[in-house]
Coordinates of C-alpha atoms in Angstrom, one line a residue:
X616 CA 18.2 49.4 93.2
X617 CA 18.6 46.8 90.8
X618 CA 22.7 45.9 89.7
X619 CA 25.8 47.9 90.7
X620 CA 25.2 49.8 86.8
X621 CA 21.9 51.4 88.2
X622 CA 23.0 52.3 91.2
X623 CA 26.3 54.5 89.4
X624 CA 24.0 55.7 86.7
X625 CA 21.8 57.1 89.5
X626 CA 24.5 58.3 91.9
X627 CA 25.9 59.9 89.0
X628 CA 22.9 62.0 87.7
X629 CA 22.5 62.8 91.5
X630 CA 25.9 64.3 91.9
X631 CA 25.7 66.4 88.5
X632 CA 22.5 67.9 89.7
X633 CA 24.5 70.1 91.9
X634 CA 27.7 70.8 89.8
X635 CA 26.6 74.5 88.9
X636 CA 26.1 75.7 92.6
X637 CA 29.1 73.8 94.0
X638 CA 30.8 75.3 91.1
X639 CA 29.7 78.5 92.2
X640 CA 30.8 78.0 95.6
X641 CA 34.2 77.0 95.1
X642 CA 34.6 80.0 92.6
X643 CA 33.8 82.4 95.2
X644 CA 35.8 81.0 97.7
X645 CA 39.1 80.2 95.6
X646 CA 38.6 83.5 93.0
X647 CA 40.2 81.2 90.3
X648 CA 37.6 79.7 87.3
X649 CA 39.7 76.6 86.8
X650 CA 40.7 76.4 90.5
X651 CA 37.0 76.3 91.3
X652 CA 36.2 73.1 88.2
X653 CA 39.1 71.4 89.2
X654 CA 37.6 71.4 93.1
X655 CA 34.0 70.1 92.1
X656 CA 35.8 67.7 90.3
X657 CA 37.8 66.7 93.1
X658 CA 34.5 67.2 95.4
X659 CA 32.7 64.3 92.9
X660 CA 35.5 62.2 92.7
X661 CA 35.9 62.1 96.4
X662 CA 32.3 61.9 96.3
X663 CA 32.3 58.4 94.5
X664 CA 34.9 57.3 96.7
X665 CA 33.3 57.3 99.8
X666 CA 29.7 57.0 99.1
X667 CA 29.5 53.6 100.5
X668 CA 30.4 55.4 103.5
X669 CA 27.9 58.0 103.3
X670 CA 25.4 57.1 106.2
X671 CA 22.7 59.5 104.5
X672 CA 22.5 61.6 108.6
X673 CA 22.7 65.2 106.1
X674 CA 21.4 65.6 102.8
X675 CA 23.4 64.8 99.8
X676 CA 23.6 68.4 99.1
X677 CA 25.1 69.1 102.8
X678 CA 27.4 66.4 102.4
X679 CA 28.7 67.5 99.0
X680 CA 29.4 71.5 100.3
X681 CA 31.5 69.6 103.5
X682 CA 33.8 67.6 100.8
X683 CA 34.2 70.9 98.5
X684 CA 34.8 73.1 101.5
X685 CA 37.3 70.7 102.4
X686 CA 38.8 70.8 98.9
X687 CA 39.1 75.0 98.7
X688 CA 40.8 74.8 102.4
X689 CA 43.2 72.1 101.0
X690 CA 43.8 74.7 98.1
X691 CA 44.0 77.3 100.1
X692 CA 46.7 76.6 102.2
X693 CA 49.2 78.1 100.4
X694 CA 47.6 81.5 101.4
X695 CA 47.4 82.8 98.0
X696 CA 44.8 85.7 97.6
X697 CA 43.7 86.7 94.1
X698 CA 43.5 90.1 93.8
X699 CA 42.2 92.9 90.9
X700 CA 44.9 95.2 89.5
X701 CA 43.8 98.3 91.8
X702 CA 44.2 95.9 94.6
X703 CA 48.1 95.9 94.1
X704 CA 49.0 98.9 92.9
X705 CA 48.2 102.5 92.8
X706 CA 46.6 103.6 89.2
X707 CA 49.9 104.5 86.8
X708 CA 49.1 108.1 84.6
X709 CA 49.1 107.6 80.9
X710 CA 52.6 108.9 80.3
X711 CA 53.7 106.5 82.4
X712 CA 52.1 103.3 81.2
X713 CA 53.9 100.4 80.8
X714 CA 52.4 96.4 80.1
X715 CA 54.0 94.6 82.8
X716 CA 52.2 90.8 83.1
X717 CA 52.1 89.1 86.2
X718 CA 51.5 85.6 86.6
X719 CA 48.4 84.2 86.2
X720 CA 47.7 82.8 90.1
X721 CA 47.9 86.5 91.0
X722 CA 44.6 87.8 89.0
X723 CA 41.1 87.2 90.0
X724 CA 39.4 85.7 86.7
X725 CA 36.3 86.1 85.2
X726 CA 33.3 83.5 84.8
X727 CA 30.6 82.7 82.7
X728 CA 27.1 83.0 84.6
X729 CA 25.8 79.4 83.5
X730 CA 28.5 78.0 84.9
X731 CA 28.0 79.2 88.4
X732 CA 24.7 80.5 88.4
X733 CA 21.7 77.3 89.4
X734 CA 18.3 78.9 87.8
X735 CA 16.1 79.6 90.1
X736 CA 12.7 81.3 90.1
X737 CA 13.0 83.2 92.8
X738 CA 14.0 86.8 91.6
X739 CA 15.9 87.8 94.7
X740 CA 17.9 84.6 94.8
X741 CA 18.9 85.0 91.7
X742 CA 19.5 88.9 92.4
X743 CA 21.7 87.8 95.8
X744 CA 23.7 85.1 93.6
X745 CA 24.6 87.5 90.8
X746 CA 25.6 90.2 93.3
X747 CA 28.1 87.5 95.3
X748 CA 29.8 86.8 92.1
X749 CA 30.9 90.6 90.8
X750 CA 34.3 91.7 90.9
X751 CA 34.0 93.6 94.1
X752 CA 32.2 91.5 95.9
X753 CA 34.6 88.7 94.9
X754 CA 37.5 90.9 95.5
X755 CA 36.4 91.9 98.9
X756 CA 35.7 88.1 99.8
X757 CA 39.6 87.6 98.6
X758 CA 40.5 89.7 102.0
X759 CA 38.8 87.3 104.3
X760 CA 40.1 84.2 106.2
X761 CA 39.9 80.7 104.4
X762 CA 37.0 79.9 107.0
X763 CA 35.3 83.2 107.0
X764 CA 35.0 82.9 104.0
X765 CA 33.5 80.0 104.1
X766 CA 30.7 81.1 106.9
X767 CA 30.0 84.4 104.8
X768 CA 28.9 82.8 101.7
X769 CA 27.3 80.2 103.3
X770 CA 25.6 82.3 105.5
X771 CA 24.5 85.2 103.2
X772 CA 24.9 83.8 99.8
X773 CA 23.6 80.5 100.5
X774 CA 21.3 81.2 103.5
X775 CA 22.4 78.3 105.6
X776 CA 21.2 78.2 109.4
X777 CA 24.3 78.7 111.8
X778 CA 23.7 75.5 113.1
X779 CA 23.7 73.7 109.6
X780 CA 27.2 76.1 108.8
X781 CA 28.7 74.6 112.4
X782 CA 27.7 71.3 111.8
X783 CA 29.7 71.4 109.0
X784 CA 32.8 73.0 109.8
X785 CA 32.7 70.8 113.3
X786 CA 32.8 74.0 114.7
X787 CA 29.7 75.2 117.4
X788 CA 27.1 77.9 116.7
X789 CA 28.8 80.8 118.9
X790 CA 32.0 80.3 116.3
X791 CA 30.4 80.9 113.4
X792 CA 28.3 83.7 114.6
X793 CA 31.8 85.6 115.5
X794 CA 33.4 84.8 112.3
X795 CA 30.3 86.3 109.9
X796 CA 30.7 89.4 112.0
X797 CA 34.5 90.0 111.7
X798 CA 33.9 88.4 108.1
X799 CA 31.1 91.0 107.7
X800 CA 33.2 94.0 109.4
X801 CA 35.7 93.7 107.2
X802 CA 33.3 93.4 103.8
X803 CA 31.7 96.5 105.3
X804 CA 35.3 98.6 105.4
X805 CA 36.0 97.8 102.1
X806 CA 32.1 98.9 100.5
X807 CA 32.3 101.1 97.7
X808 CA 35.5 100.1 96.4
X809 CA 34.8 99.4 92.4
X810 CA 30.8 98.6 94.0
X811 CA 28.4 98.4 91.2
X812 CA 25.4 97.5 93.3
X813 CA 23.2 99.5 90.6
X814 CA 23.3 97.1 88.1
X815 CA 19.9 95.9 88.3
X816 CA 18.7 92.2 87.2
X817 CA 17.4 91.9 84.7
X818 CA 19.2 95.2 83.1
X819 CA 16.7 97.8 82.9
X820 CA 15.8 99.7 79.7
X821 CA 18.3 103.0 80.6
X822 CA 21.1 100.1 81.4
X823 CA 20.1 97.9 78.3
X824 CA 20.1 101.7 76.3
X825 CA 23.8 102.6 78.3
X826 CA 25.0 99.2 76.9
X827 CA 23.7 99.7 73.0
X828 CA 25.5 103.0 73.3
X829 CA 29.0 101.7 74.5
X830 CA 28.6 99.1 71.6
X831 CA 28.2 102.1 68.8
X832 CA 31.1 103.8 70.8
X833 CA 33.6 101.4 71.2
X834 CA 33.0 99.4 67.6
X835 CA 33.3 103.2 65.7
X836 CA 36.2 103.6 68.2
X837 CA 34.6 107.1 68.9
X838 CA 36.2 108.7 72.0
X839 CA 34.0 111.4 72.4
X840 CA 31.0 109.3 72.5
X841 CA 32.7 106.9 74.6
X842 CA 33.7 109.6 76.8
X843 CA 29.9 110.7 77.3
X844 CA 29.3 107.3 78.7
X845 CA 31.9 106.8 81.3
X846 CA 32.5 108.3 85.0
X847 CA 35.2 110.3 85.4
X848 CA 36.7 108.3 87.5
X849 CA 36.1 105.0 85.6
X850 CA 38.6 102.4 85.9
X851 CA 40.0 100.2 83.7
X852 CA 42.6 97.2 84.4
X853 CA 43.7 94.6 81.9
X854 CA 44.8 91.4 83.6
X855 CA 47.4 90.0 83.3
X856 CA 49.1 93.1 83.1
X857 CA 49.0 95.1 86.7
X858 CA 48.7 98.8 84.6
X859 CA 45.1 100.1 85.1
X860 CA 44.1 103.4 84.6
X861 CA 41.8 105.9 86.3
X862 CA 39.4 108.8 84.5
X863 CA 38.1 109.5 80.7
X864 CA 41.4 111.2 79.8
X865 CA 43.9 108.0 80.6
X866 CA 41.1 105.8 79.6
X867 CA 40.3 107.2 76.1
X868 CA 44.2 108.0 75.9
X869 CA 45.1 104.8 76.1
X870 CA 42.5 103.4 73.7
X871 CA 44.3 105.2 70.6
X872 CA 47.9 104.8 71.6
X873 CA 49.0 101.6 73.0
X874 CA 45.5 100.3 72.4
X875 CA 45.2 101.7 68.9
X876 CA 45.0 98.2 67.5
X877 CA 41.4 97.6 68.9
X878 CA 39.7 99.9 66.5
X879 CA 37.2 98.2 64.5
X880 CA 36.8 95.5 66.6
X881 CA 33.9 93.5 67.3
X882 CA 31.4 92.9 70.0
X883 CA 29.5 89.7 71.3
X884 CA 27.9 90.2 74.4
X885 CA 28.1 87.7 77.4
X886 CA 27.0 87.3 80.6
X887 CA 29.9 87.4 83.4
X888 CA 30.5 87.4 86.8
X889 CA 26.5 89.0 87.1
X890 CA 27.4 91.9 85.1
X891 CA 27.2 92.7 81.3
X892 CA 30.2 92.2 79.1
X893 CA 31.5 91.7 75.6
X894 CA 34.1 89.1 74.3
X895 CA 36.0 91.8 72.0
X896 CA 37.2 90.5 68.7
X897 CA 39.7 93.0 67.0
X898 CA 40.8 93.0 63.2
X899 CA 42.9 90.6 62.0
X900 CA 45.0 92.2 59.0
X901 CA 46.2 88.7 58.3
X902 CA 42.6 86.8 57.4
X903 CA 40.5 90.1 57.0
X904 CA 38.3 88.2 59.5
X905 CA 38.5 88.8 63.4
X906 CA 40.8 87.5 66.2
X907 CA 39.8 87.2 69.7
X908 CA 41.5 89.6 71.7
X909 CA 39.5 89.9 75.2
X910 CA 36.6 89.0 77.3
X911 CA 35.1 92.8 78.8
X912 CA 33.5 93.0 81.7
X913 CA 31.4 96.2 82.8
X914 CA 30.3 97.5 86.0
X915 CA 27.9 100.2 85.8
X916 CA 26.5 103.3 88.4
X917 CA 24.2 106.2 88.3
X918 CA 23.9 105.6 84.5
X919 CA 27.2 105.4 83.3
X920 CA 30.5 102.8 82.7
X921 CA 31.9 103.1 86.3
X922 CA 34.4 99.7 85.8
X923 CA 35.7 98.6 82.1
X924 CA 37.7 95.1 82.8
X925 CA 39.5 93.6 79.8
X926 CA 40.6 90.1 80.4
X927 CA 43.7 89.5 77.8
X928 CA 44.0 85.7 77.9
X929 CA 42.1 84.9 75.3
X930 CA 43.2 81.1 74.7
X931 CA 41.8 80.9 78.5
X932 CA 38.9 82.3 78.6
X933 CA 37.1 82.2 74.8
X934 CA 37.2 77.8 75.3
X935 CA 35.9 78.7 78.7
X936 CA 33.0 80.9 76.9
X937 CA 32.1 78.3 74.6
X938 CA 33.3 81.3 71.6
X939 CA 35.8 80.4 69.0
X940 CA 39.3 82.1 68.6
X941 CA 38.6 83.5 64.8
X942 CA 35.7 85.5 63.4
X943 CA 35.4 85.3 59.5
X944 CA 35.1 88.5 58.5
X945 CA 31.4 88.4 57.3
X946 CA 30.6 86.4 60.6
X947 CA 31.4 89.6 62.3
X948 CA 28.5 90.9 61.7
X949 CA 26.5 88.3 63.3
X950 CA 24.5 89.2 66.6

């Protein structure tokens, strides 16, 4: 290496090279999008700080994951678990609905797939790392143990060796062998709940069809069609409010009373959390243009809308997207 500007120019390229994975990583341990950006930055700045100390006995990649893990125990410790709505609560009948926000620590929250998401081109590693960032999975994953956790996704979403996952947890073999089976154990209990292991990647042509449909459906605010399309025992939750509401009559209820406002909205699609979704845009009476109103997320099963997830903080998440806040109203006809 020539001067000291060379060498930070260098260590800096090598460090961004793995911001996307690490980002992953921290997302799926801490369930929190800016939780998991602030730890990768705290993981690189920690990084620079003690690279002089960095004997070069693991890779740099191995060495980064031990300073992020590190990081999500750190901001962990307060033993907050992110959760969905149906984790919380039971689902509330129509009649009964009310919009009652809870604070934004408590919710799980969605995530653009660049951000998390290395390319790879290996089809099922990119079918394994999709999977381990759905709502379920990450929901399930919020039920485990800071360090099992850790082990599980590192083990099975990773594919570390046990050794390499002991080594750096300074933990032994035998440990982290028992904690991927209680960590497994209790992912296995909790299968099936909100699972939407049929999405296939990519979307095949009855999925890509499914989603065209919903489009039609929810932009012509037509019940009936949108009826044809979901389970009947669909879900639908609306962080940050805990209300969420189970089967086509609630659902499609719901839509044209308190939801009312959402006809003639608009749809961009965007890839989240592995899964298909839409950042909705509803009318705004005030410019005759569109206002952003939430990011949709949609799990699918045996060919219809098993999970419809509307996530309501738009000055969050549309930045977080990369999508503006307003629509002009001729833009809203833009792909």
């Amino acid at each position: 290496m020539g001067d000291g500007t060379a060498t930070v120019e260098d260590l800096d390229v090598r460090l961004e090279k793995h911001r996307t994975e690490l980002t992953g990583y921290c997302y799926r341990m801490l369930g929190s999008s800016f939780e998991a950006e602030d730890a990768v930055q705290e993981t690189m700045v920690r990084a620079w700080r003690s690279y002089e100390k960095f004997e070069g006995r693991s890779s740099l990649r191995s060495w980064l994951y031990r300073i992020a893990t590190n990081v999500c125990l750190d901001m962990m410790s307060a033993g907050n678990r992110r959760a969905r709505p149906m984790d919380l609560t039971e689902s509330t009948p129509l009649a009964q609905a009310a919009l009652s926000p809870r604070p934004d620590s408590t919710w799980l929250e969605p995530m653009p797939d660049a951000r998390v998401l290395p390319t790879t081109d290996d089809p099922a590693e990119a079918a394994v790392a999709k999977e381990s960032v759905r709502l379920a999975f990450m929901a399930a994953l919020q039920q485990l143990p800071a360090k099992q956790r850790a082990v599980l996704i590192l083990r099975e979403v990773l594919a570390w060796r046990a050794s390499e996952v002991a080594e750096l947890l300074g933990t032994s073999v035998a440990s982290v062998n028992s904690a991927l089976q209680r960590a497994r154990a209790t992912l296995t209990e909790r299968a099936g709940e909100g699972a939407d292991a049929a999405v296939s990647d990519p979307l095949d042509a009855e999925q890509q069809k499914l989603l065209e449909r919903y489009v039609a459906a929810f932009e012509g605010y037509d019940m009936t069609a949108l009826t044809t399309l979901l389970h009947e025992d669909a879900v639908m939750t609306m962080p940050p409010f805990d209300l969420w509401l189970r089967g086509t009559a609630d659902i499609t209820g719901f839509m044209t009373t308190l939801g009312s406002a959402c006809a003639g909205s608009h749809l961009v699609p965007v890839a989240v959390n592995g899964l298909p979704g839409f950042a909705q845009y509803k009318p705004d009476p005030d410019t005759g243009g569109f206002t952003a109103w939430a990011v949709q997320v949609l799990e699918m099963s045996d060919g219809r809308i098993s999970g419809f997830h509307c996530f309501l903080d738009t000055q969050r998440w549309f930045p977080l997207f990369g999508l503006p806040l307003q629509l002009e109203g001729e833009a809203g006809q833009i792909d």
